[in-house]
Coordinates of C-alpha atoms and ligand atoms in Angstrom, one line a residue:
M1010 CA 85.9 110.8 70.8
A1011 CA 85.3 107.5 69.5
D1012 CA 88.7 107.2 67.6
F1013 CA 90.6 108.9 70.5
K1014 CA 92.5 106.8 73.0
L1015 CA 93.7 108.9 76.0
T1016 CA 97.2 108.1 77.1
Y1017 CA 100.1 110.3 78.5
A1018 CA 101.5 110.3 74.9
T1019 CA 98.3 111.3 73.1
M1020 CA 97.1 113.9 75.5
F1021 CA 98.5 116.7 73.9
N1022 CA 95.9 116.9 71.1
P1023 CA 92.6 115.8 72.8
P1024 CA 89.3 116.1 70.9
E1025 CA 87.1 119.1 71.9
A1026 CA 84.5 116.9 73.4
L1027 CA 86.9 116.1 76.1
H1028 CA 87.5 119.8 77.1
D1029 CA 83.7 120.2 77.1
G1030 CA 83.1 117.3 79.4
F1031 CA 85.7 118.4 81.7
D1032 CA 84.6 121.9 82.0
M1033 CA 81.1 120.8 82.7
A1034 CA 82.2 118.5 85.4
V1035 CA 84.3 121.4 87.2
A1036 CA 81.3 123.7 87.4
K1037 CA 79.1 120.9 88.7
L1038 CA 81.7 120.0 91.4
K1039 CA 82.5 123.4 92.6
A1040 CA 78.9 124.1 93.4
N1041 CA 78.9 121.0 95.6
L1042 CA 82.1 121.1 97.7
G1043 CA 82.8 120.4 101.3
R1044 CA 80.7 117.1 102.0
E1045 CA 81.7 114.8 104.6
Y1046 CA 82.9 111.3 103.7
G1047 CA 83.5 108.3 105.8
M1048 CA 86.0 105.6 105.8
I1049 CA 84.7 102.3 104.3
I1050 CA 85.1 99.3 106.7
E1051 CA 83.2 96.1 105.8
G1052 CA 81.1 97.8 103.4
K1053 CA 79.9 100.5 105.9
D1054 CA 80.7 104.2 106.3
V1055 CA 82.7 104.6 109.4
F1056 CA 83.2 107.9 111.0
A1057 CA 86.1 109.0 113.5
D1058 CA 85.9 111.2 116.4
E1059 CA 88.5 113.5 114.8
K1060 CA 88.1 114.9 111.2
F1061 CA 90.1 117.0 108.9
D1062 CA 89.2 119.5 106.3
D1063 CA 90.8 118.7 102.8
H1064 CA 91.9 122.1 101.5
S1065 CA 92.7 122.7 97.8
P1066 CA 96.2 123.6 96.9
V1067 CA 94.7 125.7 94.0
N1068 CA 93.0 127.9 96.4
T1069 CA 93.4 127.0 100.1
D1070 CA 90.1 128.8 101.0
W1071 CA 88.3 126.0 99.2
V1072 CA 87.4 123.0 101.4
L1073 CA 86.8 120.1 99.0
A1074 CA 85.6 117.5 101.5
R1075 CA 85.7 116.8 105.2
M1076 CA 87.5 113.5 106.0
Q1077 CA 88.2 111.2 108.9
K1078 CA 91.2 111.1 110.8
G1079 CA 91.4 107.5 111.5
N1080 CA 93.5 105.8 114.1
A1081 CA 94.9 102.4 115.1
T1082 CA 91.4 101.1 116.2
H1083 CA 90.1 101.8 112.5
A1084 CA 93.3 100.2 111.1
N1085 CA 92.7 97.2 113.1
M1086 CA 89.0 97.0 112.2
A1087 CA 89.8 97.3 108.6
I1088 CA 92.4 94.5 108.6
A1089 CA 90.0 92.4 110.5
A1090 CA 87.3 92.9 107.9
A1091 CA 89.5 92.0 105.1
R1092 CA 90.7 88.9 107.1
K1093 CA 86.9 87.8 107.5
A1094 CA 86.2 88.4 103.7
F1095 CA 89.3 86.5 102.5
P1096 CA 88.1 82.9 102.5
S1097 CA 85.0 83.6 100.4
W1098 CA 86.7 85.9 97.9
S1099 CA 89.7 83.8 97.4
R1100 CA 87.3 80.9 96.5
T1101 CA 85.2 83.0 94.3
P1102 CA 86.1 81.7 90.8
W1103 CA 88.7 84.0 89.2
Q1104 CA 86.4 84.7 86.3
K1105 CA 84.0 86.3 88.5
R1106 CA 86.5 88.3 90.3
V1107 CA 87.7 89.5 86.9
Q1108 CA 84.3 90.4 85.9
L1109 CA 83.7 92.6 89.1
V1110 CA 87.0 94.4 88.6
R1111 CA 86.1 95.1 85.0
K1112 CA 82.8 96.5 86.3
A1113 CA 84.6 98.9 88.6
C1114 CA 86.9 99.9 85.6
A1115 CA 83.7 100.6 83.5
L1116 CA 82.4 102.9 86.3
I1117 CA 85.7 104.6 86.6
E1118 CA 85.5 105.4 82.8
K1119 CA 81.9 106.5 83.0
R1120 CA 82.8 109.0 85.9
I1121 CA 86.0 110.1 84.3
F1122 CA 85.0 113.8 84.0
E1123 CA 83.8 114.3 87.6
L1124 CA 86.9 112.1 88.8
G1125 CA 89.2 114.2 86.7
A1126 CA 87.7 117.5 87.9
A1127 CA 88.1 116.4 91.7
M1128 CA 91.6 115.2 90.8
A1129 CA 92.6 118.6 89.5
L1130 CA 91.2 120.4 92.5
E1131 CA 92.7 118.2 95.1
V1132 CA 96.2 117.4 93.6
G1133 CA 96.6 120.5 91.5
K1134 CA 97.3 118.4 88.3
N1135 CA 96.3 120.1 85.1
R1136 CA 93.2 118.8 83.3
M1137 CA 94.9 116.3 80.9
E1138 CA 97.1 114.9 83.5
S1139 CA 94.1 114.6 85.8
L1140 CA 92.0 112.7 83.1
G1141 CA 95.1 110.7 82.4
D1142 CA 95.5 109.6 85.9
V1143 CA 91.8 108.4 86.0
Q1144 CA 92.0 106.6 82.7
E1145 CA 95.3 105.0 83.6
T1146 CA 93.6 103.6 86.6
A1147 CA 91.1 101.7 84.6
D1148 CA 93.7 100.5 82.1
L1149 CA 96.0 99.2 84.9
M1150 CA 93.0 97.2 86.4
Y1151 CA 92.0 96.0 82.9
Y1152 CA 95.5 94.8 82.4
S1153 CA 95.6 92.6 85.5
A1154 CA 92.3 91.3 84.6
Q1155 CA 93.4 90.4 81.1
M1156 CA 96.5 88.8 82.4
M1157 CA 94.3 86.5 84.5
E1158 CA 92.5 85.6 81.6
E1159 CA 95.3 85.1 79.2
N1160 CA 96.9 82.8 81.7
N1161 CA 93.8 80.9 82.5
G1162 CA 93.7 82.0 86.1
F1163 CA 97.4 80.9 86.5
I1164 CA 96.4 77.3 86.7
K1165 CA 99.0 75.4 84.7
S1166 CA 99.6 71.7 84.1
M1167 CA 103.2 70.6 84.7
G1168 CA 105.0 67.4 83.4
K1169 CA 103.9 64.0 84.6
D1170 CA 106.5 62.1 86.7
P1171 CA 107.9 59.2 84.9
L1172 CA 106.4 56.7 87.2
V1173 CA 105.8 53.1 86.4
G1174 CA 102.3 51.9 87.5
Y1175 CA 101.1 55.3 88.6
D1176 CA 99.4 58.2 86.9
S1177 CA 100.8 61.5 88.3
T1178 CA 99.1 65.0 87.8
N1179 CA 101.2 68.0 88.6
T1180 CA 99.5 71.3 88.6
S1181 CA 101.0 74.8 89.4
V1182 CA 98.4 77.1 90.8
L1183 CA 99.1 80.6 91.8
R1184 CA 97.0 81.4 95.1
P1185 CA 96.4 84.7 96.7
Y1186 CA 98.3 85.5 99.9
G1187 CA 95.4 86.8 102.0
V1188 CA 95.1 90.5 103.4
W1189 CA 96.9 92.9 101.1
L1190 CA 97.7 96.5 102.4
I1191 CA 97.9 99.3 99.8
I1192 CA 99.5 102.5 100.8
S1193 CA 99.5 105.2 98.0
P1194 CA 101.2 108.6 97.4
F1195 CA 99.6 112.0 96.7
N1196 CA 101.0 112.4 93.2
F1197 CA 99.0 109.7 91.4
P1198 CA 96.5 108.9 93.9
F1199 CA 94.1 107.2 91.5
A1200 CA 96.5 105.1 89.5
L1201 CA 98.8 104.1 92.3
T1202 CA 95.9 103.0 94.5
G1203 CA 93.9 101.4 91.7
G1204 CA 96.7 99.5 90.0
P1205 CA 97.7 97.5 93.0
T1206 CA 94.1 97.2 94.1
G1207 CA 93.1 95.8 90.8
A1208 CA 95.9 93.3 90.9
A1209 CA 95.5 92.3 94.4
L1210 CA 91.7 91.7 93.8
V1211 CA 91.7 89.7 90.7
A1212 CA 94.4 87.7 92.1
G1213 CA 92.0 86.8 95.1
N1214 CA 93.4 88.9 98.0
T1215 CA 91.3 91.3 100.1
V1216 CA 92.6 94.7 100.6
V1217 CA 92.9 97.7 102.8
I1218 CA 93.6 101.0 101.2
K1219 CA 95.3 103.9 102.9
P1220 CA 95.7 107.0 100.7
A1221 CA 98.0 110.1 101.4
L1222 CA 96.5 112.7 103.6
D1223 CA 96.5 115.2 100.9
T1224 CA 94.5 113.0 98.6
A1225 CA 92.0 111.2 100.7
W1226 CA 89.0 112.5 99.0
I1227 CA 89.8 111.4 95.4
V1228 CA 90.7 107.9 96.8
R1229 CA 87.4 107.8 98.6
L1230 CA 85.8 108.5 95.2
F1231 CA 87.8 105.5 93.8
A1232 CA 86.5 103.4 96.7
D1233 CA 83.0 104.3 95.6
C1234 CA 83.6 102.9 92.2
L1235 CA 84.6 99.5 93.8
R1236 CA 81.6 99.6 96.0
D1237 CA 79.2 100.6 93.3
A1238 CA 80.5 97.8 91.2
G1239 CA 79.3 95.4 93.7
I1240 CA 82.7 94.0 95.1
P1241 CA 81.6 92.4 98.3
D1242 CA 81.8 94.0 101.8
G1243 CA 85.1 93.5 103.5
V1244 CA 86.9 92.6 100.2
F1245 CA 88.2 96.2 100.0
N1246 CA 88.4 98.5 102.9
F1247 CA 89.4 102.3 103.0
V1248 CA 90.9 104.2 105.9
T1249 CA 92.1 107.7 106.0
G1250 CA 94.3 109.7 108.4
D1251 CA 98.0 110.3 109.2
G1252 CA 100.5 108.0 107.7
S1253 CA 102.4 108.0 110.8
V1254 CA 99.4 107.0 112.9
V1255 CA 96.8 105.0 110.9
G1256 CA 99.4 104.0 108.3
Q1257 CA 102.0 102.8 110.8
A1258 CA 99.2 100.9 112.7
L1259 CA 98.3 99.1 109.5
V1260 CA 102.0 98.3 108.8
D1261 CA 102.3 96.9 112.4
N1262 CA 99.3 94.6 112.2
P1263 CA 100.4 90.9 112.1
E1264 CA 97.6 89.9 110.0
V1265 CA 98.8 91.9 107.0
D1266 CA 100.1 89.2 104.5
G1267 CA 101.5 91.5 101.9
V1268 CA 101.8 95.2 101.1
T1269 CA 102.3 97.5 98.2
F1270 CA 103.7 100.7 99.1
T1271 CA 104.3 103.5 96.6
G1272 CA 106.0 106.8 98.0
S1273 CA 109.3 108.0 99.2
F1274 CA 112.3 106.1 99.7
D1275 CA 112.6 106.9 103.4
V1276 CA 109.1 105.6 104.4
G1277 CA 109.4 102.6 102.1
M1278 CA 112.6 101.5 103.6
K1279 CA 111.0 101.8 107.0
I1280 CA 108.2 99.5 106.2
N1281 CA 110.5 97.0 104.7
Q1282 CA 112.6 96.9 107.9
S1283 CA 109.5 96.6 110.0
F1284 CA 108.2 93.8 107.8
A1285 CA 111.5 92.1 108.2
R1286 CA 111.2 91.9 111.9
R1287 CA 108.2 89.7 111.6
N1288 CA 108.0 85.8 112.4
Y1289 CA 108.3 85.0 108.7
I1290 CA 108.9 87.1 105.4
R1291 CA 105.9 88.5 103.6
P1292 CA 105.9 90.1 100.2
V1293 CA 106.7 93.9 100.2
I1294 CA 106.3 95.5 96.9
L1295 CA 108.0 98.9 97.1
E1296 CA 107.7 101.7 94.3
L1297 CA 109.9 104.4 95.5
G1298 CA 111.5 107.8 94.4
G1299 CA 113.4 108.7 91.3
K1300 CA 116.2 111.0 90.1
N1301 CA 115.7 110.6 86.4
P1302 CA 118.3 111.7 83.9
A1303 CA 117.8 113.0 80.4
I1304 CA 121.0 112.5 78.4
V1305 CA 121.5 114.6 75.3
S1306 CA 124.1 113.7 72.8
R1307 CA 125.8 116.0 70.2
N1308 CA 123.8 113.9 67.5
A1309 CA 120.3 114.8 69.2
N1310 CA 117.4 116.4 67.5
L1311 CA 117.6 119.3 69.9
E1312 CA 114.0 120.4 69.2
D1313 CA 112.6 117.1 70.2
A1314 CA 115.0 116.9 73.1
A1315 CA 114.0 120.3 74.6
T1316 CA 110.2 119.5 74.1
G1317 CA 110.5 116.2 75.8
I1318 CA 112.6 117.6 78.6
V1319 CA 110.4 120.4 79.5
R1320 CA 107.3 118.2 79.5
S1321 CA 109.0 115.7 81.9
A1322 CA 110.6 118.4 84.1
F1323 CA 107.5 120.4 84.7
G1324 CA 104.4 118.2 84.3
L1325 CA 102.6 118.0 87.7
Q1326 CA 105.0 120.6 88.8
G1327 CA 107.9 118.2 88.9
Q1328 CA 106.2 116.1 91.4
K1329 CA 106.3 112.9 89.4
C1330 CA 108.5 109.9 90.5
S1331 CA 109.5 109.9 86.7
A1332 CA 110.2 113.6 86.5
A1333 CA 113.2 114.6 84.4
S1334 CA 115.2 116.2 87.3
R1335 CA 118.7 115.9 85.7
V1336 CA 119.8 116.9 82.4
I1337 CA 123.2 115.9 81.2
V1338 CA 124.4 117.4 77.9
E1339 CA 127.3 117.1 75.6
D1340 CA 129.3 120.3 75.5
A1341 CA 129.0 120.6 71.8
V1342 CA 125.3 121.2 71.9
Y1343 CA 124.9 122.6 75.5
D1344 CA 124.3 126.3 74.6
D1345 CA 121.8 125.5 71.9
L1346 CA 119.8 123.0 74.2
I1347 CA 119.8 125.3 77.1
A1348 CA 118.5 128.2 74.9
K1349 CA 115.6 126.1 73.6
L1350 CA 114.9 124.9 77.1
K1351 CA 114.5 128.4 78.4
V1352 CA 112.1 129.5 75.7
K1353 CA 110.0 126.5 76.1
T1354 CA 109.8 126.7 79.9
D1355 CA 109.1 130.5 79.8
A1356 CA 106.1 129.7 77.6
L1357 CA 104.4 127.3 80.0
V1358 CA 101.3 128.8 81.7
I1359 CA 101.1 128.4 85.5
G1360 CA 97.7 128.9 87.1
D1361 CA 94.5 127.1 88.1
P1362 CA 95.0 123.6 86.8
T1363 CA 91.3 123.3 85.6
D1364 CA 91.8 126.1 83.1
R1365 CA 92.4 124.7 79.6
T1366 CA 95.6 126.5 79.0
T1367 CA 97.4 125.7 82.3
Y1368 CA 100.4 123.5 82.3
L1369 CA 101.5 123.9 85.9
G1370 CA 99.2 124.1 88.8
P1371 CA 100.2 124.5 92.4
V1372 CA 102.5 122.1 94.4
I1373 CA 100.7 119.9 96.8
N1374 CA 101.0 121.6 100.2
Q1375 CA 102.6 124.2 102.4
R1376 CA 105.5 121.9 103.2
S1377 CA 106.5 121.5 99.6
Y1378 CA 106.0 125.2 99.0
G1379 CA 108.5 125.9 101.8
E1380 CA 110.9 123.4 100.5
F1381 CA 110.9 124.9 97.1
K1382 CA 112.0 128.2 98.6
E1383 CA 114.8 126.4 100.7
F1384 CA 116.2 124.3 97.8
N1385 CA 116.6 127.4 95.7
E1386 CA 118.4 129.3 98.3
E1387 CA 120.7 126.4 98.9
I1388 CA 121.3 126.3 95.0
S1389 CA 122.1 130.0 94.9
G1390 CA 124.4 129.6 97.8
A1391 CA 126.3 126.7 96.1
G1392 CA 127.0 128.7 92.9
G1393 CA 124.0 127.4 90.8
R1394 CA 122.5 129.8 88.3
F1395 CA 118.9 130.1 87.6
L1396 CA 118.3 129.8 83.8
T1397 CA 114.8 130.7 84.4
G1398 CA 112.5 130.5 87.6
G1399 CA 113.7 130.2 91.2
N1400 CA 110.8 132.0 92.7
V1401 CA 107.3 131.4 94.0
K1402 CA 104.4 133.2 92.1
T1403 CA 102.7 136.1 94.0
G1404 CA 100.0 138.4 93.5
G1405 CA 96.2 137.9 92.9
M1406 CA 95.2 134.1 92.9
F1407 CA 98.7 133.0 93.3
D1408 CA 98.7 134.3 96.9
K1409 CA 96.0 131.9 97.7
G1410 CA 97.8 128.7 96.6
Y1411 CA 101.1 127.0 96.3
Y1412 CA 102.4 128.2 93.0
C1413 CA 106.1 127.9 92.1
E1414 CA 107.8 129.0 88.9
P1415 CA 109.4 126.1 86.7
T1416 CA 113.0 126.3 87.4
L1417 CA 116.2 125.3 85.5
V1418 CA 119.5 125.4 87.2
T1419 CA 122.8 125.5 85.6
D1420 CA 126.4 125.6 87.0
L1421 CA 125.7 123.6 90.1
P1422 CA 128.6 121.2 90.5
F1423 CA 127.9 117.5 89.8
S1424 CA 129.3 116.9 93.4
H1425 CA 126.5 118.9 95.0
R1426 CA 123.7 116.8 96.9
L1427 CA 121.0 118.2 95.1
W1428 CA 122.2 116.2 91.9
Q1429 CA 121.3 113.1 94.0
H1430 CA 118.4 114.1 96.2
E1431 CA 114.9 113.9 95.0
M1432 CA 113.3 117.4 95.4
F1433 CA 110.1 116.5 94.0
L1434 CA 109.5 120.1 92.9
P1435 CA 109.6 122.0 89.5
I1436 CA 113.3 122.2 89.8
T1437 CA 115.8 120.5 87.2
T1438 CA 119.5 120.8 87.2
I1439 CA 121.4 120.9 83.9
G1440 CA 125.1 119.9 83.7
K1441 CA 127.6 119.8 80.8
V1442 CA 129.9 116.9 80.0
S1443 CA 132.6 116.4 77.3
N1444 CA 131.4 112.9 76.1
L1445 CA 128.6 110.4 76.4
D1446 CA 130.6 107.9 78.7
E1447 CA 130.9 110.6 81.2
A1448 CA 127.1 111.3 80.9
M1449 CA 126.4 107.7 81.6
N1450 CA 128.6 107.5 84.6
I1451 CA 126.9 110.5 86.1
A1452 CA 123.4 109.3 85.1
N1453 CA 124.0 105.9 86.9
S1454 CA 125.8 107.4 90.0
V1455 CA 122.6 107.7 92.1
S1456 CA 120.9 105.1 94.3
Y1457 CA 117.7 105.5 92.1
G1458 CA 116.9 103.7 88.9
L1459 CA 113.3 104.6 88.0
T1460 CA 113.2 106.3 84.4
A1461 CA 115.7 107.7 82.0
G1462 CA 115.8 109.4 78.6
F1463 CA 118.1 109.7 75.8
Y1464 CA 118.3 111.9 72.7
G1465 CA 121.0 111.0 70.0
S1466 CA 121.5 108.9 66.9
Q1467 CA 119.9 105.5 66.3
K1468 CA 123.3 103.8 67.1
E1469 CA 123.7 105.6 70.3
T1470 CA 120.2 104.6 71.5
A1471 CA 121.2 101.0 71.5
W1472 CA 124.3 101.9 73.7
F1473 CA 122.0 104.0 75.9
F1474 CA 119.5 101.1 76.5
D1475 CA 122.4 98.7 77.2
N1476 CA 124.2 100.7 79.8
I1477 CA 121.5 102.9 81.5
Q1478 CA 120.3 101.4 85.1
A1479 CA 116.6 102.1 85.0
G1480 CA 113.4 100.3 84.8
V1481 CA 111.7 102.5 82.2
T1482 CA 113.7 104.0 79.4
Y1483 CA 113.0 106.2 76.5
A1484 CA 114.9 107.3 73.5
N1485 CA 114.3 110.3 71.2
R1486 CA 110.8 110.9 72.5
P1487 CA 109.4 114.5 72.3
Q1488 CA 106.2 113.3 74.2
G1489 CA 108.3 113.1 77.4
A1490 CA 112.0 112.5 78.1
T1491 CA 111.3 110.3 81.2
T1492 CA 107.6 110.7 81.9
G1493 CA 104.4 109.3 80.4
A1494 CA 104.4 105.6 80.9
W1495 CA 101.2 103.8 80.1
P1496 CA 100.0 100.4 81.1
G1497 CA 100.4 97.8 78.2
F1498 CA 102.9 100.0 76.4
Q1499 CA 105.3 101.0 79.0
P1500 CA 105.1 98.9 82.1
F1501 CA 106.3 101.1 85.0
G1502 CA 108.7 100.2 87.7
G1503 CA 112.3 100.9 89.0
W1504 CA 115.6 99.4 89.6
K1505 CA 118.0 99.9 92.6
G1506 CA 116.6 102.2 95.3
S1507 CA 113.5 102.9 93.1
G1508 CA 111.6 99.6 93.4
S1509 CA 111.8 96.3 95.0
S1510 CA 110.1 93.7 92.8
G1511 CA 112.0 94.1 89.6
K1512 CA 108.7 93.7 87.8
N1513 CA 106.8 96.7 86.3
G1514 CA 103.1 97.5 86.9
G1515 CA 100.9 97.3 83.8
G1516 CA 103.2 94.5 82.3
Y1517 CA 103.4 90.9 81.9
Y1518 CA 104.9 89.9 85.2
Y1519 CA 102.9 92.1 87.7
V1520 CA 99.8 90.4 88.7
Q1521 CA 101.8 87.2 89.7
L1522 CA 103.5 89.3 92.5
Y1523 CA 100.1 89.1 94.4
M1524 CA 100.1 85.3 94.5
H1525 CA 102.2 82.5 95.8
E1526 CA 102.7 79.3 93.9
Q1527 CA 101.4 75.9 95.0
I1528 CA 102.3 72.8 93.3
Q1529 CA 99.4 70.2 93.5
T1530 CA 100.7 66.5 92.8
L1531 CA 98.0 64.0 92.8
I1532 CA 98.9 60.2 92.3
K1533 CA 96.5 57.8 91.0
P1534 CA 96.7 54.3 89.9
A1535 CA 97.6 54.0 86.3
P1536 CA 94.6 53.0 84.0
A1537 CA 95.1 49.4 82.8
N1538 CA 95.6 50.2 79.1
K1539 CA 98.3 52.8 79.9
T1540 CA 100.1 50.5 82.1
K1541 CA 100.5 48.1 79.5
K1542 CA 102.0 50.6 77.1
A1543 CA 104.1 52.4 79.5
A1544 CA 105.6 49.1 81.1
P1545 CA 104.4 45.8 79.7
K1546 CA 103.9 43.3 82.6
K1547 CA 103.3 39.6 82.4
A1548 CA 99.6 39.2 82.7
V1549 CA 98.6 37.0 85.5
K1550 CA 96.1 34.7 84.0
K1551 CA 93.2 33.8 86.2
V1552 CA 90.3 31.4 85.3
S1553 CA 87.0 32.5 86.3
K1554 CA 85.1 30.0 88.3
K1555 CA 81.8 31.1 86.8
T1556 CA 82.7 31.4 83.1
G1557 CA 85.8 29.4 83.0
K1558 CA 87.3 32.2 80.8
A1559 CA 90.8 33.5 81.3
S1560 CA 91.2 37.4 82.3
S1561 CA 94.1 39.7 82.9
S1562 CA 94.6 41.2 86.3
N1563 CA 97.1 44.0 85.3
K1564 CA 94.8 46.7 86.8
K1565 CA 94.6 45.0 90.2
T1566 CA 98.2 44.4 90.3
A1567 CA 98.7 48.1 89.6
M1568 CA 96.4 49.1 92.4
R1569 CA 98.2 47.1 95.0
K1570 CA 101.5 48.7 94.4
Ligands
LIG2590 P1 105.3 109.7 101.2 O1 105.4 110.9 102.0 O2 106.3 108.6 101.4 O3 104.0 109.0 101.5 C1 103.4 107.8 100.8 C2 102.3 107.3 101.7 O4 102.7 106.7 102.9 C3 101.2 108.2 102.1 O5 100.0 107.5 102.0 C4 101.5 108.5 103.5 O6 100.5 108.9 104.4 C5 102.0 107.1 104.0 N1 103.0 107.0 105.2 C6 103.8 108.1 105.7 N2 104.4 107.7 106.8 C7 104.0 106.5 107.0 C8 104.2 105.3 107.9 N3 105.1 105.5 108.9 N4 103.6 104.1 107.9 C9 102.8 103.9 106.9 N5 102.5 104.8 105.9 C10 103.0 105.9 106.0 O7 105.3 110.0 99.7 P2 104.5 111.1 98.9 O8 105.0 112.4 99.3 O9 102.9 110.8 99.1 O10 104.7 110.8 97.5 C11 106.0 111.2 96.9 C12 107.0 110.1 96.7 O11 106.4 108.9 96.1 C13 108.1 110.4 95.9 O12 109.3 110.0 96.6 C14 107.9 109.7 94.7 O13 109.1 109.5 93.8 C15 107.2 108.5 95.1 N6 106.5 107.9 94.1 C16 106.9 106.6 93.5 C17 106.3 106.1 92.3 C18 106.9 104.8 91.8 O14 105.9 104.2 90.9 N7 108.0 104.4 91.9 C19 105.2 106.7 91.9 C20 104.7 107.9 92.5 C21 105.4 108.5 93.7 P3 100.5 110.5 104.7 O15 100.2 111.3 103.5 O16 99.2 110.6 105.5 O17 101.7 110.9 105.5
LIG2591 MG1 94.7 118.7 100.2

């Protein structure tokens, strides 16, 4: 495996050793399911009175872990612990913080197979996507560490004031805010917890992590990596439970200095509003939903387009913020493209996501499964046609989990609300346009602006990049029309309703979001020789009583100023 670097673009041809490692880890893990895990507050395992069983969406009979249903008391304890740990962590030299975070990354990489196996069982991600989520986490954290290093901890000398008789030193220092709250979604539970956590920690903040209810176990395994790396007690804290209870209590706690929320638009906007009502403004980094278009021109390579679209529409069962949920095609190639899309979609294997050949596992929970059926009824009622899919899978193992067919819809009028609404399921709508300007208008006519894809001529790609309103854009990419960003290659973030900061994770400008700038101006008397050069003064000649020799008093004059 030495020559293989796993990313979402390279994952389609992994070496055999990767499969072997994953298979072994699944077998081992399945023999040891059902353990109870605490929350982690100030380094200690904390148990709540109420617990919940974390069932696998692959087979709901499987209880993966018993987790804690934390409440407001636990939320407040975790914030207090983070507050207490802040003075010492923020004053720990940044080089040491970087070193500890890198140690956690190394542990994540060392445990990649067991973590990937747990991910597949808890989220229902296929094996390569599961391993990808784990590796991406390490790479996101490494990237923040690298940015600290490349920027010398963000301590920069500024210009010297043009003062006469004084020496001014101006230093810009980026310093941590304090207690940082990280609320993550179910779909990339590792990367979207670890990416913000790594950035917050190297920057010198202390953190409180709250994962989605559906993915509490895998994020606890992430927290174990931080703990085992020796990140001090209280510097990170981990609480679990309902978003509306423990999550809301965290958001409401006045001691929170900043928050990174990744999840749905509605919850993110609510958090933003509640932060806006505080006594002063704190940073709120929101990474929200998407309704990502793939535009196909008459000049496209249709084979690449179909491959990329199917991968992005149905990877992780369409439950990616970056999923290609809208396909907009020029009339001239519409029939050819949809024929290819159908063939490729029908070839996808649905089943146990730990199996080597599976592309689609189950959707995350009963609610999503129910919504899949409701959306399809709504589509039928509105005149939409199922090119393929439209049903849940039944019979045998399918009856034990939440399995949905990958679904391609045509003939749904562009005016229908489901062209705007993020369904977050394996349902993609396809529409026909007469020219590319029309396609671009439709593509941009949603409140989201996360990712977008295009297939067409070289000349058209420049037009696409220039006009599309999205934070992550791809042209002519068979590895994924709208999905598959990797830190350091495709920093990830959204425009418009998809994100608040305008700066992408895994990119140049991200770790800075976790620090505020302080300018440190220090004035000293100018050294004598420099004063002479800068502004020659008349030397006051004094005659020493002892030696009788004349001496210059420039220095003293300067000091008295
Ligand atoms: P979600 O329902 O909004 O939940 C996200 C997180 O917020 C969960 O941890 C949830 O906890 C918590 N939460 C819910 N209500 C809360 C409240 N009142 N106060 C504080 N926290 C609360 O989203 P999801 O279903 O997990 O994830 C899917 C969404 O995330 C999609 O919209 C997707 O597009 C978006 N997403 C965006 C990105 C991006 O980078 N832009 C990446 C991935 C996903 P519970 O689970 O306990 O309710
Ligand atoms: Mg679950």
